DNA sequence: CCTCCATTATGCAAATATGCATAACCACTC
DNA sequence: GAGTGGTTATGCATATTTGCATAATGGAGG
């Protein structure tokens, strides 16, 4: 017995006519007639007597109706488990983001998201080194570079660039390098090799070559503060440095470009609250324009 | 929530993998994948975590499963109301038939039907004058002539003929008519005008013209017995008279042909026991061949 | 680390269901 | 008795679902 046929029969039984029941169910009257016929054939029973006067339930139809009503109760209870949450987008969405993007771009804007979707709860976490969307370590991930093939839905967000910076104080004391070859004579600030969380994040070697940084810090802001404090020359995100008066660009022709990608596991495609967050991030990035360059 | 989607999810939940569940449900694995996706989208929830290792139920999936199981119990109970009866053709079928066909042809053969379908109960009743299949006065009706337009499924069974007969004793006493014009000088046996149950049954006027029968009897066998008893000349079914040595054909060139039709209300098309009876009658008529002429 | 196997996901053609339009039906009213 | 209105049933074109074939995935074993 087709349970959808049964559900439709229940509405016919209550309505007393095919036309009215069809309207209530949002299907065509012809469809409902056929679904009912299908059910009667399957059960080898006449459930209703149809005519221009509508549909009268037979005794057999009465008996079946009682059972389907119990099924309906259970189904409605099951549906109720999800109803409120889907409509209100309630629930938690965990965003994994590299701290450059997460702290500098996203964190200041999460207030907008919170006001727009008061029923939503957002968690912002760093992207762990061996990140797995399939393990649900985050619902939405901001990644550097396109994620490898897998069950992820991915979309490029934006490009961004990094460059060499040092504090004025440091350069006054140590001199400003005139060429890349001069860098080996300087104190360098970079990230922790072992904790590089994505192939795209090993840009330090693109700037420093074989020279290993004297000071290795795992977070972008940690590196920023160290460079600002005069620790040495470091590779910083242009959009993070912005117009910071305490920092000077070093060897400006040395620049590297990366791109941020947004990804989430495909099984979350149907979850409205996840889609709301995805849409929000995308729209904010679009609205900011070339934000990492205009600063 | 689509109840068929829910029913399929239940099987996936139990089976732990799409492929096995699809086999159990008799659908393609691809179909099941889509049905599950459809359900998850509708509920805005992830019910299972899918992968090459199969499907693991989420907590939300567990909760929903419990409710669908209760719905399943109710649905199975509903189905059980019909299961045994459909399979065994149990129940009663009422056949309405003109007594010519009903008594002479059908009644002697009902033993075959009973042995073939022991769980079936058959009622043979006369076709009332204002017969209505839609009122379920009979499940299957044998009618003379094609039924008028309506919600009936109709099929022609066979042709049959009627002729004039009288007993030898009567003809010896009253003489044998040489032409139709001579009939007005004879005692005629016919049917009761007011009780003619179908247009096709008013054949008496085709034989007797304006002359009204002296003796009017409502049943074919009643007429037969009256004619056999020497009451006069009557219009009898050739297949009923057969080779009766007591009766002589009168004016053999005067013959009229009618046809028997089988009809039942279209709402009974799906009822197996009705179809079994319909098939039985048809096959018996076919097997008898031109039975009403070969006697 | 590579290969294999059993699983799920998806493009596309085929099969089926659906909606539209209209015929058929019956009860009611004039 | 004819006309009307509201119902159900059905042919056919269109929309949707399904199955097939195959790609993609991840775990197990060598």
mmCIF file of C-alpha atoms in Angstrom, chain B residues 177-284:
data_model
loop_
_atom_site.group_PDB
_atom_site.id
_atom_site.type_symbol
_atom_site.label_atom_id
_atom_site.label_comp_id
_atom_site.label_asym_id
_atom_site.label_seq_id
_atom_site.Cartn_x
_atom_site.Cartn_y
_atom_site.Cartn_z
ATOM 1 C CA UNK B 177 -51.001 -21.918 -38.064
ATOM 2 C CA UNK B 178 -49.801 -21.584 -41.635
ATOM 3 C CA UNK B 179 -49.002 -17.865 -41.460
ATOM 4 C CA UNK B 180 -48.514 -15.098 -38.874
ATOM 5 C CA UNK B 181 -52.023 -13.844 -39.631
ATOM 6 C CA UNK B 182 -53.418 -17.105 -38.246
ATOM 7 C CA UNK B 183 -51.960 -16.438 -34.782
ATOM 8 C CA UNK B 184 -54.921 -14.233 -33.803
ATOM 9 C CA UNK B 185 -57.072 -17.310 -33.908
ATOM 10 C CA UNK B 186 -54.939 -19.044 -31.284
ATOM 11 C CA UNK B 187 -54.399 -18.830 -27.584
ATOM 12 C CA UNK B 188 -51.081 -17.034 -27.051
ATOM 13 C CA UNK B 189 -48.704 -17.214 -24.119
ATOM 14 C CA UNK B 190 -46.494 -14.225 -23.470
ATOM 15 C CA UNK B 191 -44.910 -12.178 -20.733
ATOM 16 C CA UNK B 192 -46.364 -9.527 -18.469
ATOM 17 C CA UNK B 193 -46.065 -6.175 -20.168
ATOM 18 C CA UNK B 194 -45.795 -4.166 -16.984
ATOM 19 C CA UNK B 195 -42.978 -6.311 -15.781
ATOM 20 C CA UNK B 196 -40.839 -6.313 -18.889
ATOM 21 C CA UNK B 197 -37.502 -5.416 -17.392
ATOM 22 C CA UNK B 198 -35.691 -4.256 -20.478
ATOM 23 C CA UNK B 199 -36.548 -2.833 -23.887
ATOM 24 C CA UNK B 200 -35.022 -5.911 -25.456
ATOM 25 C CA UNK B 201 -37.459 -8.152 -23.703
ATOM 26 C CA UNK B 202 -40.580 -6.876 -25.414
ATOM 27 C CA UNK B 203 -40.178 -9.351 -28.246
ATOM 28 C CA UNK B 204 -43.708 -10.615 -27.763
ATOM 29 C CA UNK B 205 -45.051 -7.744 -29.870
ATOM 30 C CA UNK B 206 -42.617 -8.692 -32.600
ATOM 31 C CA UNK B 207 -44.309 -12.069 -32.843
ATOM 32 C CA UNK B 208 -47.905 -11.265 -31.973
ATOM 33 C CA UNK B 209 -48.199 -7.726 -33.281
ATOM 34 C CA UNK B 210 -51.235 -6.007 -31.749
ATOM 35 C CA UNK B 211 -52.663 -9.275 -30.424
ATOM 36 C CA UNK B 212 -52.233 -9.445 -26.681
ATOM 37 C CA UNK B 213 -51.375 -12.837 -25.161
ATOM 38 C CA UNK B 214 -54.203 -14.606 -23.499
ATOM 39 C CA UNK B 215 -51.852 -15.895 -20.863
ATOM 40 C CA UNK B 216 -49.155 -13.630 -19.503
ATOM 41 C CA UNK B 217 -46.450 -15.038 -17.264
ATOM 42 C CA UNK B 218 -43.469 -13.080 -16.017
ATOM 43 C CA UNK B 219 -40.866 -15.827 -16.084
ATOM 44 C CA UNK B 220 -39.446 -17.735 -19.038
ATOM 45 C CA UNK B 221 -39.844 -21.083 -17.328
ATOM 46 C CA UNK B 222 -43.330 -20.260 -16.309
ATOM 47 C CA UNK B 223 -44.105 -19.643 -19.953
ATOM 48 C CA UNK B 224 -42.332 -22.847 -20.918
ATOM 49 C CA UNK B 225 -44.395 -24.939 -18.537
ATOM 50 C CA UNK B 226 -47.613 -23.311 -19.653
ATOM 51 C CA UNK B 227 -46.834 -23.990 -23.305
ATOM 52 C CA UNK B 228 -45.779 -27.527 -22.506
ATOM 53 C CA UNK B 229 -49.080 -27.950 -20.646
ATOM 54 C CA UNK B 230 -51.027 -27.068 -23.780
ATOM 55 C CA UNK B 231 -51.973 -23.513 -22.814
ATOM 56 C CA UNK B 232 -51.234 -22.217 -26.275
ATOM 57 C CA UNK B 233 -48.534 -20.881 -28.562
ATOM 58 C CA UNK B 234 -45.719 -19.049 -26.827
ATOM 59 C CA UNK B 235 -42.470 -17.301 -27.534
ATOM 60 C CA UNK B 236 -39.681 -19.338 -25.990
ATOM 61 C CA UNK B 237 -35.918 -19.223 -25.935
ATOM 62 C CA UNK B 238 -34.616 -21.775 -28.420
ATOM 63 C CA UNK B 239 -31.867 -22.782 -26.017
ATOM 64 C CA UNK B 240 -34.369 -23.391 -23.248
ATOM 65 C CA UNK B 241 -36.608 -25.581 -25.374
ATOM 66 C CA UNK B 242 -33.668 -27.525 -26.740
ATOM 67 C CA UNK B 243 -34.741 -30.995 -27.885
ATOM 68 C CA UNK B 244 -37.862 -31.166 -25.765
ATOM 69 C CA UNK B 245 -39.967 -33.873 -27.497
ATOM 70 C CA UNK B 246 -43.184 -32.417 -26.077
ATOM 71 C CA UNK B 247 -42.847 -29.181 -28.001
ATOM 72 C CA UNK B 248 -43.095 -28.356 -31.698
ATOM 73 C CA UNK B 249 -41.706 -25.355 -33.482
ATOM 74 C CA UNK B 250 -44.454 -23.184 -34.965
ATOM 75 C CA UNK B 251 -43.869 -20.921 -37.998
ATOM 76 C CA UNK B 252 -40.077 -21.581 -37.908
ATOM 77 C CA UNK B 253 -39.326 -18.628 -40.170
ATOM 78 C CA UNK B 254 -40.511 -16.329 -37.418
ATOM 79 C CA UNK B 255 -37.488 -15.875 -35.235
ATOM 80 C CA UNK B 256 -36.002 -13.031 -33.310
ATOM 81 C CA UNK B 257 -32.458 -12.584 -32.089
ATOM 82 C CA UNK B 258 -31.335 -10.896 -28.931
ATOM 83 C CA UNK B 259 -28.003 -10.737 -27.197
ATOM 84 C CA UNK B 260 -26.916 -11.186 -23.624
ATOM 85 C CA UNK B 261 -24.567 -8.627 -22.215
ATOM 86 C CA UNK B 262 -22.523 -8.810 -19.074
ATOM 87 C CA UNK B 263 -22.130 -5.628 -17.057
ATOM 88 C CA UNK B 264 -20.768 -4.437 -13.764
ATOM 89 C CA UNK B 265 -20.157 -1.083 -12.210
ATOM 90 C CA UNK B 266 -16.765 0.346 -13.038
ATOM 91 C CA UNK B 267 -15.877 0.761 -9.366
ATOM 92 C CA UNK B 268 -15.773 -3.031 -9.154
ATOM 93 C CA UNK B 269 -13.196 -3.328 -11.873
ATOM 94 C CA UNK B 270 -10.450 -3.696 -9.296
ATOM 95 C CA UNK B 271 -12.186 -6.309 -7.162
ATOM 96 C CA UNK B 272 -10.642 -9.673 -7.911
ATOM 97 C CA UNK B 273 -13.612 -11.768 -6.867
ATOM 98 C CA UNK B 274 -15.842 -9.842 -9.236
ATOM 99 C CA UNK B 275 -13.318 -10.258 -12.020
ATOM 100 C CA UNK B 276 -13.120 -13.959 -11.255
ATOM 101 C CA UNK B 277 -16.860 -14.309 -11.730
ATOM 102 C CA UNK B 278 -16.814 -12.194 -14.864
ATOM 103 C CA UNK B 279 -14.040 -14.294 -16.329
ATOM 104 C CA UNK B 280 -15.830 -17.462 -15.362
ATOM 105 C CA UNK B 281 -19.064 -16.485 -17.081
ATOM 106 C CA UNK B 282 -17.258 -15.389 -20.195
ATOM 107 C CA UNK B 283 -15.210 -18.534 -20.424
ATOM 108 C CA UNK B 284 -18.234 -20.760 -19.875
#
